[in-house]
CSV table of C-alpha atoms in Angstrom, one decimal:
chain,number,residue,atom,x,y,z
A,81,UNK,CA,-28.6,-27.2,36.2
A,82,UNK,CA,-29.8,-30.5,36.9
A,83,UNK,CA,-33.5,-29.5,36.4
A,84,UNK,CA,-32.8,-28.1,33.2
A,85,UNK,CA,-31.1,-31.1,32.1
A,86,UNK,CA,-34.1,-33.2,33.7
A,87,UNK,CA,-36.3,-30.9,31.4
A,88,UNK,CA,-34.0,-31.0,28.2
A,89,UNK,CA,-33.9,-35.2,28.4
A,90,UNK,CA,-37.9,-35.2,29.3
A,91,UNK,CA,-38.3,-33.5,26.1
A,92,UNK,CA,-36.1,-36.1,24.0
A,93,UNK,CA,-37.7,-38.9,25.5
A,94,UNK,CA,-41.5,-37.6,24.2
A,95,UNK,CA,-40.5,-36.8,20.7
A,96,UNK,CA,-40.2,-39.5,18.3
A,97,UNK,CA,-38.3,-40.3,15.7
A,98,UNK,CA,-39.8,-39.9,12.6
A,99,UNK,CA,-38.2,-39.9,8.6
A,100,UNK,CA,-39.1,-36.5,6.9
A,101,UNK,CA,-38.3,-35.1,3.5
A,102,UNK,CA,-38.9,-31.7,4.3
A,103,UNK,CA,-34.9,-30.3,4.0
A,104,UNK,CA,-35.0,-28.3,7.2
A,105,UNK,CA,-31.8,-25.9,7.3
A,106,UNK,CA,-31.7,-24.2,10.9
A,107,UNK,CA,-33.8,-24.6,13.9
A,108,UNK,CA,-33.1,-22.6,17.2
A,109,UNK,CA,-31.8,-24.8,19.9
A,110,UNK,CA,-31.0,-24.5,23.5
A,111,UNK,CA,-26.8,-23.8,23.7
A,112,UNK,CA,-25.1,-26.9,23.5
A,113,UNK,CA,-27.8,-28.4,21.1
A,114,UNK,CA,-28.2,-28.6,17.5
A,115,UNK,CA,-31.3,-29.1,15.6
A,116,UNK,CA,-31.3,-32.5,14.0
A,117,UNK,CA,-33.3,-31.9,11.0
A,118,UNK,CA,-33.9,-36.0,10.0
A,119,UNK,CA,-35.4,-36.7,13.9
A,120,UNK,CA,-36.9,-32.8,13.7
A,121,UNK,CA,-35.3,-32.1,17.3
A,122,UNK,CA,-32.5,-30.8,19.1
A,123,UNK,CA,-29.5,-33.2,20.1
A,124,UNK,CA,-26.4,-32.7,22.0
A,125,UNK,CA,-22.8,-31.3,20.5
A,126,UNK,CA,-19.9,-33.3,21.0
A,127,UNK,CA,-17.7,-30.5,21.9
A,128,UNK,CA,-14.8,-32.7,22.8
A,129,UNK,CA,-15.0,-33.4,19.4
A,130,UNK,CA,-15.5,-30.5,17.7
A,131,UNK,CA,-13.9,-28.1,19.5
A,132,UNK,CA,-9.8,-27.6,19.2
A,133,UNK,CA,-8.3,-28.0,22.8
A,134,UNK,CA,-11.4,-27.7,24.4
A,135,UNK,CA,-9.5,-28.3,27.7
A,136,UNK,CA,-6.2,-26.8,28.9
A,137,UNK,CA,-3.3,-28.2,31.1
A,138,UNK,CA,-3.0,-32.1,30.2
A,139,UNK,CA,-7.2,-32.5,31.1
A,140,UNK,CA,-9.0,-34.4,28.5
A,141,UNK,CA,-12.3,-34.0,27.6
A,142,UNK,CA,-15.4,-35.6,28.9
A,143,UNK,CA,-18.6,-34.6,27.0
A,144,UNK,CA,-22.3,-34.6,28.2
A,145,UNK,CA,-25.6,-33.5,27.3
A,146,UNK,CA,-25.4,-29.6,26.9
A,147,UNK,CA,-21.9,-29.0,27.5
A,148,UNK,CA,-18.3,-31.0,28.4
A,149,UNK,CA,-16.0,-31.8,31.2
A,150,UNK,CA,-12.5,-31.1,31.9
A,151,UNK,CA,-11.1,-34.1,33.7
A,152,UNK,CA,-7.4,-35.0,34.8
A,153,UNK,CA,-6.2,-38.1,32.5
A,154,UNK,CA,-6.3,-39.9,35.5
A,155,UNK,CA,-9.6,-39.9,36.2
A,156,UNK,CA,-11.7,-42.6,35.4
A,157,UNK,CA,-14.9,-42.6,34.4
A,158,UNK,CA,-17.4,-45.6,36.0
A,159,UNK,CA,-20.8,-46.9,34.2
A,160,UNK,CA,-23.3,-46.9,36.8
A,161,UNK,CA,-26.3,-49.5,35.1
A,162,UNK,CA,-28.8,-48.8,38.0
A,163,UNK,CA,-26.7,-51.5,39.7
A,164,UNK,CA,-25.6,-51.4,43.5
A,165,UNK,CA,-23.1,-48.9,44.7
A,166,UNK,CA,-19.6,-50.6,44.3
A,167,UNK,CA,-16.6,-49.1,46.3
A,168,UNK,CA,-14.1,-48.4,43.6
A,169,UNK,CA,-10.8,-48.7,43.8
A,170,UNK,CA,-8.2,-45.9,42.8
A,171,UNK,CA,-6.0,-46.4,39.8
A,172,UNK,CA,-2.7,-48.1,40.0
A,173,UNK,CA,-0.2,-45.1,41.2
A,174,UNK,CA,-3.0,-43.2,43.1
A,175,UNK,CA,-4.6,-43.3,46.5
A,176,UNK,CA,-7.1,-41.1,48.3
A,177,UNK,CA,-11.0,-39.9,47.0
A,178,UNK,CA,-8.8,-36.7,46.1
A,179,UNK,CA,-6.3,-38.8,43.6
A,180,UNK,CA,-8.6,-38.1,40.2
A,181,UNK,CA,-11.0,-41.3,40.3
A,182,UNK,CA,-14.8,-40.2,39.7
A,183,UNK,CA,-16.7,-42.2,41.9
A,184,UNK,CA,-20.3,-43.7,41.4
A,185,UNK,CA,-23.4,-41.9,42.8
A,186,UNK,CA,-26.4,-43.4,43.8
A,187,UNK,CA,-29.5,-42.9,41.5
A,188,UNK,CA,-31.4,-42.2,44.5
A,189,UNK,CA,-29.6,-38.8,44.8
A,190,UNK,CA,-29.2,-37.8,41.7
A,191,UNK,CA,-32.2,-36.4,41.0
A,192,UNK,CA,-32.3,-37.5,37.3
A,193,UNK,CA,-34.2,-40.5,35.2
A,194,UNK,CA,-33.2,-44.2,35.7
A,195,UNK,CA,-31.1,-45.6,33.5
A,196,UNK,CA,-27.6,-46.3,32.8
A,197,UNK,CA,-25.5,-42.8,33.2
A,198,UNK,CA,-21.9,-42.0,34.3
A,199,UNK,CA,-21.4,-39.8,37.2
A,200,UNK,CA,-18.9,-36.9,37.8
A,201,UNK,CA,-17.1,-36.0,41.3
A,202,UNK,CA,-16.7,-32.2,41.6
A,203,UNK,CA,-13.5,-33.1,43.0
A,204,UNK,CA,-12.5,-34.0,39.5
A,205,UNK,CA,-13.5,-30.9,37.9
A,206,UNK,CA,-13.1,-28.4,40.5
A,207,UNK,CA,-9.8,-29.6,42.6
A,208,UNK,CA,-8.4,-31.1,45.7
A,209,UNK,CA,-10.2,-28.4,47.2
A,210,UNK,CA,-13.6,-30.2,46.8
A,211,UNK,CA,-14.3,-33.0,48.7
A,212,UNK,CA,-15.8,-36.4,46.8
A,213,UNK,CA,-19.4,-37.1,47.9
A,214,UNK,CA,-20.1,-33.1,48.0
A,215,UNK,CA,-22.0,-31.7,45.2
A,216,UNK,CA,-22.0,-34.6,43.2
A,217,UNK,CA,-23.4,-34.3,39.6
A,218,UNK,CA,-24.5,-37.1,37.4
A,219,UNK,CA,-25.4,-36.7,33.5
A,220,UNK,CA,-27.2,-39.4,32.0
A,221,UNK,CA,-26.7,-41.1,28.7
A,222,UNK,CA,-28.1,-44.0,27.0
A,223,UNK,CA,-25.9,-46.7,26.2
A,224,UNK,CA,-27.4,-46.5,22.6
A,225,UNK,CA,-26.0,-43.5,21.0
A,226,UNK,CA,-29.0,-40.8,21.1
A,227,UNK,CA,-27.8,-39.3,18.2
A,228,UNK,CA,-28.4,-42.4,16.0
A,229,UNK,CA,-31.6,-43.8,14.6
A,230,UNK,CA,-31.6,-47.6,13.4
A,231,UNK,CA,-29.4,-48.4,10.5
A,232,UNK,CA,-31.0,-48.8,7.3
A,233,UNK,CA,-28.4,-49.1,4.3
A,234,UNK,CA,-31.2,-49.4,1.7
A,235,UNK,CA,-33.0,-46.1,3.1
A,236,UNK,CA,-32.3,-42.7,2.0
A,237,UNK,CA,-32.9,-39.4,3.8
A,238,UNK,CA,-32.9,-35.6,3.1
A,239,UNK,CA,-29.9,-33.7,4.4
A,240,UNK,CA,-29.7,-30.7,4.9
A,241,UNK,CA,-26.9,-28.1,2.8
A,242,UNK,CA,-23.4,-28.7,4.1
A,243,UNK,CA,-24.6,-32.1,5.4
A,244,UNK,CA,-24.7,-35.8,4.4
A,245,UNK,CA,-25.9,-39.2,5.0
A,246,UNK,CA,-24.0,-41.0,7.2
A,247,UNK,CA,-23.3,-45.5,7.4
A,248,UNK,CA,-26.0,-44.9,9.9
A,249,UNK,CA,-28.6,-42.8,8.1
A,250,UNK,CA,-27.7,-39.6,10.1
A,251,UNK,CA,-27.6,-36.5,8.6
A,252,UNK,CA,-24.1,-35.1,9.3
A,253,UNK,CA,-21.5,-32.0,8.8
A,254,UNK,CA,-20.0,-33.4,5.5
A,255,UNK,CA,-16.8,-32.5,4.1
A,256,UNK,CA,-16.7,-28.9,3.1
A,257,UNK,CA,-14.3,-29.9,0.5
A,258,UNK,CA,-17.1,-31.6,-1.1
A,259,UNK,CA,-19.4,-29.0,-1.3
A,260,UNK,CA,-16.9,-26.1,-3.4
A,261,UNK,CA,-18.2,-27.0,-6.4
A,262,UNK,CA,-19.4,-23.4,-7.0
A,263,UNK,CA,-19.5,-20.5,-5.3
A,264,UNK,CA,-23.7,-21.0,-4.3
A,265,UNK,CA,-22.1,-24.6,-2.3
A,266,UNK,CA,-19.3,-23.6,-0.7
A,267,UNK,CA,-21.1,-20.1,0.6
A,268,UNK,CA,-24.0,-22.8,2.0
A,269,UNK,CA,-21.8,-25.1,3.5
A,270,UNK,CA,-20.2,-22.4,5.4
A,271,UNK,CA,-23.2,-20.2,5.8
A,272,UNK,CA,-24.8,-23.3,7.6
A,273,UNK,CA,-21.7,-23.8,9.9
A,274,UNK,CA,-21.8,-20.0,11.0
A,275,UNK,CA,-25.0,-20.0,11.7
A,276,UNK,CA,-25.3,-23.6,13.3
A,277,UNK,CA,-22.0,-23.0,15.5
A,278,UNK,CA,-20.9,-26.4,14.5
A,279,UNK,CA,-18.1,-26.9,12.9
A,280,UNK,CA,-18.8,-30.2,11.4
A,281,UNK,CA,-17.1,-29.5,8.5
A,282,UNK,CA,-13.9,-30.4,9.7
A,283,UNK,CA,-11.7,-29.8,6.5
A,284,UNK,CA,-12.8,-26.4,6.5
A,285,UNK,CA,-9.4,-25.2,7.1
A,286,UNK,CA,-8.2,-27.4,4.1
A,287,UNK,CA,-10.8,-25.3,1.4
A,288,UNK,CA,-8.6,-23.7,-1.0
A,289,UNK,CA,-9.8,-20.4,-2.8
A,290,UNK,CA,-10.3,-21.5,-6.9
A,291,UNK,CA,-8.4,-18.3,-8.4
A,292,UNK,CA,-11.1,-18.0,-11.0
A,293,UNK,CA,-9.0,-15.3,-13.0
A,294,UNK,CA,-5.6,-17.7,-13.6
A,295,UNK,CA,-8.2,-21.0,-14.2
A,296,UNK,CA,-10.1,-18.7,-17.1
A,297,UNK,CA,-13.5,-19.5,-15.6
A,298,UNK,CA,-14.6,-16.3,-15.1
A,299,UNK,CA,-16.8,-14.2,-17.9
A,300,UNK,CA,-14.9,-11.0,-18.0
A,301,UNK,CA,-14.7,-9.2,-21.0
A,302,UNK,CA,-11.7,-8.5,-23.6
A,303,UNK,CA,-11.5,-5.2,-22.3
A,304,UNK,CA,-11.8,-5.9,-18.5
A,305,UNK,CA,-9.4,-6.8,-15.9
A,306,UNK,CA,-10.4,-9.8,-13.8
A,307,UNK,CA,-9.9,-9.7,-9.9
A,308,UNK,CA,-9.3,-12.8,-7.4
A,309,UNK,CA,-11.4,-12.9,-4.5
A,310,UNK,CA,-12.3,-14.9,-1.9
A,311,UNK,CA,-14.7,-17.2,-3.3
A,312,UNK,CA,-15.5,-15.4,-6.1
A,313,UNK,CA,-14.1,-12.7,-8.7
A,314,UNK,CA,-14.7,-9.4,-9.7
A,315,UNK,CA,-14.2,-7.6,-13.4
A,316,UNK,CA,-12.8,-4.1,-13.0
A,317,UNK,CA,-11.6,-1.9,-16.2
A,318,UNK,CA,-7.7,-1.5,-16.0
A,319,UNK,CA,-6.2,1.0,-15.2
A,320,UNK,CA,-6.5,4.3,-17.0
A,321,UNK,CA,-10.1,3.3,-17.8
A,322,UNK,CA,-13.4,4.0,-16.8
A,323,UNK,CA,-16.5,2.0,-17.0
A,324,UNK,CA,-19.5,3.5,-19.4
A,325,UNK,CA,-22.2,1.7,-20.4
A,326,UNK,CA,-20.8,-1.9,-20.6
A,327,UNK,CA,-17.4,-0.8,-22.2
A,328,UNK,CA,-13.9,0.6,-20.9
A,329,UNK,CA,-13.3,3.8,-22.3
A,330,UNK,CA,-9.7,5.7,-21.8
A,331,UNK,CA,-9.4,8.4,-19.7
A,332,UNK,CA,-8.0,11.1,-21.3
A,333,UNK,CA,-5.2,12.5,-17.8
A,334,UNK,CA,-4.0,15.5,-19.7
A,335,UNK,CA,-8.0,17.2,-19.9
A,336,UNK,CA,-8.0,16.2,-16.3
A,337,UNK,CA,-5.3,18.3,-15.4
A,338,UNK,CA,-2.9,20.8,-16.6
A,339,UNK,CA,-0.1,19.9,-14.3
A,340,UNK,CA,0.6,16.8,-14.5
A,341,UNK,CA,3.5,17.6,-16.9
A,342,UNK,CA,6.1,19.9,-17.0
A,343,UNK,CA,5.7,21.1,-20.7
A,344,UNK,CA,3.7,18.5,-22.6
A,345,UNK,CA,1.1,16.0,-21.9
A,346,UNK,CA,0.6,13.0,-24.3
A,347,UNK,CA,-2.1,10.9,-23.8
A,348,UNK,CA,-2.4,7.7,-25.0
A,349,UNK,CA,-4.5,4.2,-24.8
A,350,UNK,CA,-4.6,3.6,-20.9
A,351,UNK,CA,-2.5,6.1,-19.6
A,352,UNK,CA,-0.2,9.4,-20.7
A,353,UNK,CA,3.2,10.8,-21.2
A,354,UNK,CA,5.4,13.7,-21.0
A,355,UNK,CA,7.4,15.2,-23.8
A,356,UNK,CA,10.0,18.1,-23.3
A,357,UNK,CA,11.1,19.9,-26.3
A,358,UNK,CA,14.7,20.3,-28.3
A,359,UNK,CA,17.4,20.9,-26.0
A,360,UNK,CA,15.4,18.9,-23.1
A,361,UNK,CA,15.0,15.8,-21.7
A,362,UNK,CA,12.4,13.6,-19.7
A,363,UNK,CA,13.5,13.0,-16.1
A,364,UNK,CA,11.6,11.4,-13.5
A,365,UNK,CA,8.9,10.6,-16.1
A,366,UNK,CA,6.9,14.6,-15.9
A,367,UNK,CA,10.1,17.2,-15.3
A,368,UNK,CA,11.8,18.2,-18.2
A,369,UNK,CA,16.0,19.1,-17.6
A,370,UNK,CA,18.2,20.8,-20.0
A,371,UNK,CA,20.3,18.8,-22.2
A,372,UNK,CA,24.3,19.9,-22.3
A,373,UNK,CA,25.0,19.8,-26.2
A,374,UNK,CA,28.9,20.9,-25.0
A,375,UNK,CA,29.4,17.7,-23.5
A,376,UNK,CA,27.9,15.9,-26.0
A,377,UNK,CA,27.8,17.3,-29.5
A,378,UNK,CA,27.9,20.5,-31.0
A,379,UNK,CA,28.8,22.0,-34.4
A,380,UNK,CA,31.3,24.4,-33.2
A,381,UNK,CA,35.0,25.0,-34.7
A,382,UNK,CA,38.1,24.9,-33.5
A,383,UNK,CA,38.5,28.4,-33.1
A,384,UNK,CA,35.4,28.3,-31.3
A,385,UNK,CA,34.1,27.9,-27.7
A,386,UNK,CA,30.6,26.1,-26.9
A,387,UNK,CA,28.3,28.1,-24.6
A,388,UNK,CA,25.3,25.7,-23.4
A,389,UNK,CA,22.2,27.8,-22.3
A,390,UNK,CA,19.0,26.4,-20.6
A,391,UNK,CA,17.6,24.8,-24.0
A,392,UNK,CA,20.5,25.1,-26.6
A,393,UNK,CA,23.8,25.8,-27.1
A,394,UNK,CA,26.0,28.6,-28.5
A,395,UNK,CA,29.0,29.2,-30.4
A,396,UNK,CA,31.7,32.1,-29.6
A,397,UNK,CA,34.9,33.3,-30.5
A,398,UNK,CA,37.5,31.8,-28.2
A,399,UNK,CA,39.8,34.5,-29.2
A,400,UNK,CA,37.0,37.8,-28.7
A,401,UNK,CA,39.3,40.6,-29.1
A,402,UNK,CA,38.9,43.5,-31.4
A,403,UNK,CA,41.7,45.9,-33.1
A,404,UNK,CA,43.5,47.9,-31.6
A,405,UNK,CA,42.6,45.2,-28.4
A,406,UNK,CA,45.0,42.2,-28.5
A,407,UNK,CA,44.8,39.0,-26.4
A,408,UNK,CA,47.0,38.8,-23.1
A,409,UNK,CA,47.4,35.0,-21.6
A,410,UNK,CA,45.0,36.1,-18.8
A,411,UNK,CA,42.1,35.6,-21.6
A,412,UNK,CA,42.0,39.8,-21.5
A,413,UNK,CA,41.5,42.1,-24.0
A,414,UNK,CA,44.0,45.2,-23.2
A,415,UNK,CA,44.7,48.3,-25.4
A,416,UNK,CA,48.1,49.2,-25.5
A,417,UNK,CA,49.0,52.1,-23.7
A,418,UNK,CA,51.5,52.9,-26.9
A,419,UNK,CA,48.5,53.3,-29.6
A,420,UNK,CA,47.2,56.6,-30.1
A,421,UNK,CA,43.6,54.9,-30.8
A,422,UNK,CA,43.3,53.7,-26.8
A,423,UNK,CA,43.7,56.7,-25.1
A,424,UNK,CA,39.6,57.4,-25.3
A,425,UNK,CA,38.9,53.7,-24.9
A,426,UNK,CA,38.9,51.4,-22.0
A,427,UNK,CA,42.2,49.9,-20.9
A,428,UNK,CA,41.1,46.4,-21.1
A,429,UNK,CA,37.9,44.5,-21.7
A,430,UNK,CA,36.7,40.8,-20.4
A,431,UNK,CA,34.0,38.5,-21.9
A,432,UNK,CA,31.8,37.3,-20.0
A,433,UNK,CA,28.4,35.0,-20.4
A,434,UNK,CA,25.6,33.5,-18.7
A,435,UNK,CA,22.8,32.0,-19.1
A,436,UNK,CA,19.3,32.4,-17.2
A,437,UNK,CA,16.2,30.7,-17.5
A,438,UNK,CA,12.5,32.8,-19.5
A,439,UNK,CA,10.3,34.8,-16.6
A,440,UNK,CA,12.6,34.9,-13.8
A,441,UNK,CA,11.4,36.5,-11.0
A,442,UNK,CA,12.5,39.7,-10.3
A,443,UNK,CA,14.5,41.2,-8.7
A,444,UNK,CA,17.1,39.3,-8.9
A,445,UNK,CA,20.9,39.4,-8.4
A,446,UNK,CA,22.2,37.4,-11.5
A,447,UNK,CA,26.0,38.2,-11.2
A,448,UNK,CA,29.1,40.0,-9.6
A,449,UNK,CA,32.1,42.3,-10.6
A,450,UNK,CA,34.7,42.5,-8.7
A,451,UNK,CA,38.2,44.7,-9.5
A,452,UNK,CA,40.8,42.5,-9.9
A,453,UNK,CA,43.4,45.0,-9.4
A,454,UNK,CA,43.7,47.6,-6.6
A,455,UNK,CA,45.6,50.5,-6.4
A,456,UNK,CA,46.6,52.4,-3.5
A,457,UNK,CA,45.1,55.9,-2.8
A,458,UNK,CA,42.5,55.8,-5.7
A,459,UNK,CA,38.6,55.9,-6.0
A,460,UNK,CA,36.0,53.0,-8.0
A,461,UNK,CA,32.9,53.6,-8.9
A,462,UNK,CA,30.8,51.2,-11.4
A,463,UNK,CA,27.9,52.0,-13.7
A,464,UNK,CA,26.0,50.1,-16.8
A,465,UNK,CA,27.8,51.9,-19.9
A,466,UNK,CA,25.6,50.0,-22.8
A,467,UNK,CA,22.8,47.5,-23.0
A,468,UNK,CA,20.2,48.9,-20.3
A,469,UNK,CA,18.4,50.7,-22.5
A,470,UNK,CA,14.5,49.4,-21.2
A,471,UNK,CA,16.2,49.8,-18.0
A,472,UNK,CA,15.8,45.5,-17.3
A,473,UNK,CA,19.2,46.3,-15.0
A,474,UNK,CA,20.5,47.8,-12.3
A,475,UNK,CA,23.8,47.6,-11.0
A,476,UNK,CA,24.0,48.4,-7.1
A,477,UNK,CA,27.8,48.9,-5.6
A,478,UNK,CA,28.3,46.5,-2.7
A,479,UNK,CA,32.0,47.6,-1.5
A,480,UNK,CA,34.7,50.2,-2.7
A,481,UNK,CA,35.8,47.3,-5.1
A,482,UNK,CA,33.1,45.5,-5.9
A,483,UNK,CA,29.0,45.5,-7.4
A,484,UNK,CA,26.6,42.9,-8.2
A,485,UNK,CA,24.2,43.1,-11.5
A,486,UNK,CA,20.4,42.6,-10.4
A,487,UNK,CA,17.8,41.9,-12.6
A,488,UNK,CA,14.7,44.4,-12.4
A,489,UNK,CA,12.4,43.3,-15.1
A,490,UNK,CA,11.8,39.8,-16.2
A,491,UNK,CA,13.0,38.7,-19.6
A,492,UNK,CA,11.5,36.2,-21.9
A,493,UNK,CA,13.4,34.2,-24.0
A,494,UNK,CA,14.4,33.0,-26.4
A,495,UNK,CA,16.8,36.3,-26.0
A,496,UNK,CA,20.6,37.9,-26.2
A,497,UNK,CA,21.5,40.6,-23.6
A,498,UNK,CA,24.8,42.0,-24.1
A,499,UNK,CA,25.4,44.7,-21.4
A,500,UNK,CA,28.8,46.5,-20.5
A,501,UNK,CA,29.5,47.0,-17.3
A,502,UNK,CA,32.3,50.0,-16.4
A,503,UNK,CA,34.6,50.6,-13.4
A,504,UNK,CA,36.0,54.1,-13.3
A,505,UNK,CA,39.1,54.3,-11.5
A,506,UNK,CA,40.3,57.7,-10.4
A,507,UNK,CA,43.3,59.0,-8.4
A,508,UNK,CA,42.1,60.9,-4.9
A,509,UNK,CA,44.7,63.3,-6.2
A,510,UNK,CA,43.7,63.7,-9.7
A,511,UNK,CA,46.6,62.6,-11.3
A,512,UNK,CA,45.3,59.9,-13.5
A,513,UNK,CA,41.6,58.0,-14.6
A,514,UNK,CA,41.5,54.7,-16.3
A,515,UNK,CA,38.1,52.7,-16.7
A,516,UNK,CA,37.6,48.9,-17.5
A,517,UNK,CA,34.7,47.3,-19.1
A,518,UNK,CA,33.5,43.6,-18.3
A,519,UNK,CA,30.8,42.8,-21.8
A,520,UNK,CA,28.7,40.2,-20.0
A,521,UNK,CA,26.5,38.2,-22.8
A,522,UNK,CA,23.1,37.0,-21.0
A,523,UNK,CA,21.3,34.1,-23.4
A,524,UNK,CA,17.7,33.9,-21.6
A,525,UNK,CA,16.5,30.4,-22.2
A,526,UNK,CA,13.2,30.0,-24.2
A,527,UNK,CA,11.0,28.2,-21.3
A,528,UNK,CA,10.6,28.7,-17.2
A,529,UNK,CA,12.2,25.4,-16.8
């Protein structure tokens, strides 16, 4: 180390000074150097200075040519002119070679240039563990600042990008603050300190980012959206639009796809909708749900019920029963056993309705009937009496009393199904048959949905 350093100030001592107006921006250096483009060489960093807690655990920083110390803020640090030796004292509170004081070293083993210099005990640096007067290392150092050249107030120099002329006519990391005029400076002024490892521009950390798109400085067009970044801005078309040429143009979402709604796409200026039609409504913005006119308006009578299908509504007799049939306060139809007229017609007939929605997959089991009435010693069996006539139905027994309805065919709607379904009751001894009839009305929907 100490012939490199020998070597490095050897080499600062044969090149001179000199004013230039050449603007020289980066120079490779030896690590720990920087190229000093006003005396066209390389001079030391100050990285005590420069660097943020360069030293840990309460040590402060001592720099030198090439690099820095870490010393304990007791050391102290003695100025050795090229005059004798003196025994030094330690500091007030301290005692021993050990206690942090750097003692002086002779010139004469130091190996470096005379001159004035400040030396270093390794005990300092390294620990206790070290011993003073072992492995002693001296840096030397002008008493005139290297790094200066003779003040001049009435000269001016050439700087460099990112840096400025100093009180003393040095060329030095200015203010980046200064330099974000535009985007061109303040990309320089940190371009220079990434590539010089410097740092000089100490109020870096303070450079705000100019929002170019809230200012109104930027050049975006009518029809673009501008976009913050970092030092600069960017002008995108808005969403829904696509660049062609130089202009936005919409993009048309429903010819890009055929699913993005449920029945309808609507496009319009920078994006689309969905419309349902009559009887539906819009939910979650693409699915369309069926609207239930019977709890909200209708146009039916008094005397009338409201049936609400998948996409309308219907209006049927509350009071279905046909002559000779009469009501019974179960909501029956019955034929009284007493007219003449009933004995070739069902006892009693229920109404019945549902509604299902247009294309339903098949098959499908799409509703129940049950007896409600059980008599001891007697037979049921169930069949479709009326209404199956394209065989859409099929009705398959699922217990003595019991048989569920399943769809074989799929209807499209809008449509009215009105099928009969019978249960023949018979006595296991013969002595009697009666048959009831559930009329089950089936509105099919006009859509899948």
């Amino acid at each position: 180390m100490l012939k490199a350093l020998f070597l490095t100030m050897l080499t600062l001592a044969l090149v001179k000074s000199q004013d230039t107006e050449e603007t020289i921006t980066y120079t490779q250096c030896t690590d720990g150097y920087e190229w000093d483009p006003v005396r066209q060489q390389c001079k030391d960093i100050d990285e005590c200075d420069i660097v943020p807690d360069a030293c840990k655990g309460g040590m402060k920083c001592v720099n030198h040519y090439g690099g820095y110390l870490c010393l304990p803020k007791t050391a102290q640090i003695i100025v050795n002119n090229e005059q004798p030796q003196q025994e030094t004292q330690p500091a007030e509170g301290t005692s021993g070679a050990t206690t942090g004081v750097v003692a002086a070293s002779s010139m004469a083993t130091s190996g470096v240039l005379p001159g004035g210099g400040f030396v270093a005990s390794a005990a300092a640096v390294a620990g206790p563990e070290m011993q003073t007067g072992r492995n002693n290392f001296v840096i030397r150092r002008n008493p005139a600042d290297p790094q200066r050249i003779p003040s001049n107030p009435s000269h001016r120099i050439q700087c460099a990008a990112g840096y400025e002329q100093s009180e003393h006519n040095v060329c030095q990391g200015g203010n980046c603050k200064s330099h974000t005029q535009n985007k061109t400076d303040q990309e320089n002024c940190i371009s220079n300190i990434g590539k010089r490892k410097c740092c000089h521009c100490k109020n870096l950390k303070r450079i705000a980012d100019i929002d170019e798109c809230t200012a109104g400085t930027h050049n975006c067009r009518a029809d673009q959206v501008c976009i913050n970044l970092r030092g600069s801005f960017a002008c995108q078309c808005p969403p829904g639009y696509q660049k062609r040429g130089e202009q936005c143009v919409d993009i048309d979402e429903c010819r890009t796809s055929s699913y993005l709604c449920q029945y309808q796409c609507v496009n319009e200026p920078g994006k689309f909708s969905c419309m349902c039609p009559q009887g539906y409504q819009v939910v979650r913005s693409r699915t369309c749900q069926d609207i239930n006119e019977c709890e909200t308006t209708n146009e039916c009578r008094e005397d009338e019920m409201c049936w609400n299908y998948h996409g309308g509504f219907r209006c049927y007799p509350r009071n279905p029963c046909q002559d000779p049939y009469i009501l019974t306060p179960e909501n029956r139809c019955v034929c009284p056993v007493s007219n003449a007229m009933c004995r070739e017609l069902p006892q009693s007939i229920v109404y019945k309705y549902m509604s299902i929605r247009s294309d339903r997959s098949v098959p499908s089991d799409i509703f129940q009937i049950q007896a409600t009435t059980i008599y001891a010693n007697t037979i049921n069996t169930f069949r479709i009496k009326s209404g199956n006539e394209n065989g859409e139905f099929y009705l398959r027994q699922t217990s003595p009393v019991s048989a569920m309805l399943v769809l074989v065919k799929s209807l499209s709607g809008p449509r009215e199904h009105i099928v009969d379904l019978e249960m023949l009751t018979v006595s296991s001894i013969g002595t009697f048959r009666t048959s009831s009839v559930l009329r089950l009305t089936i509105i099919v929907g006009p859509f899948s949905f």
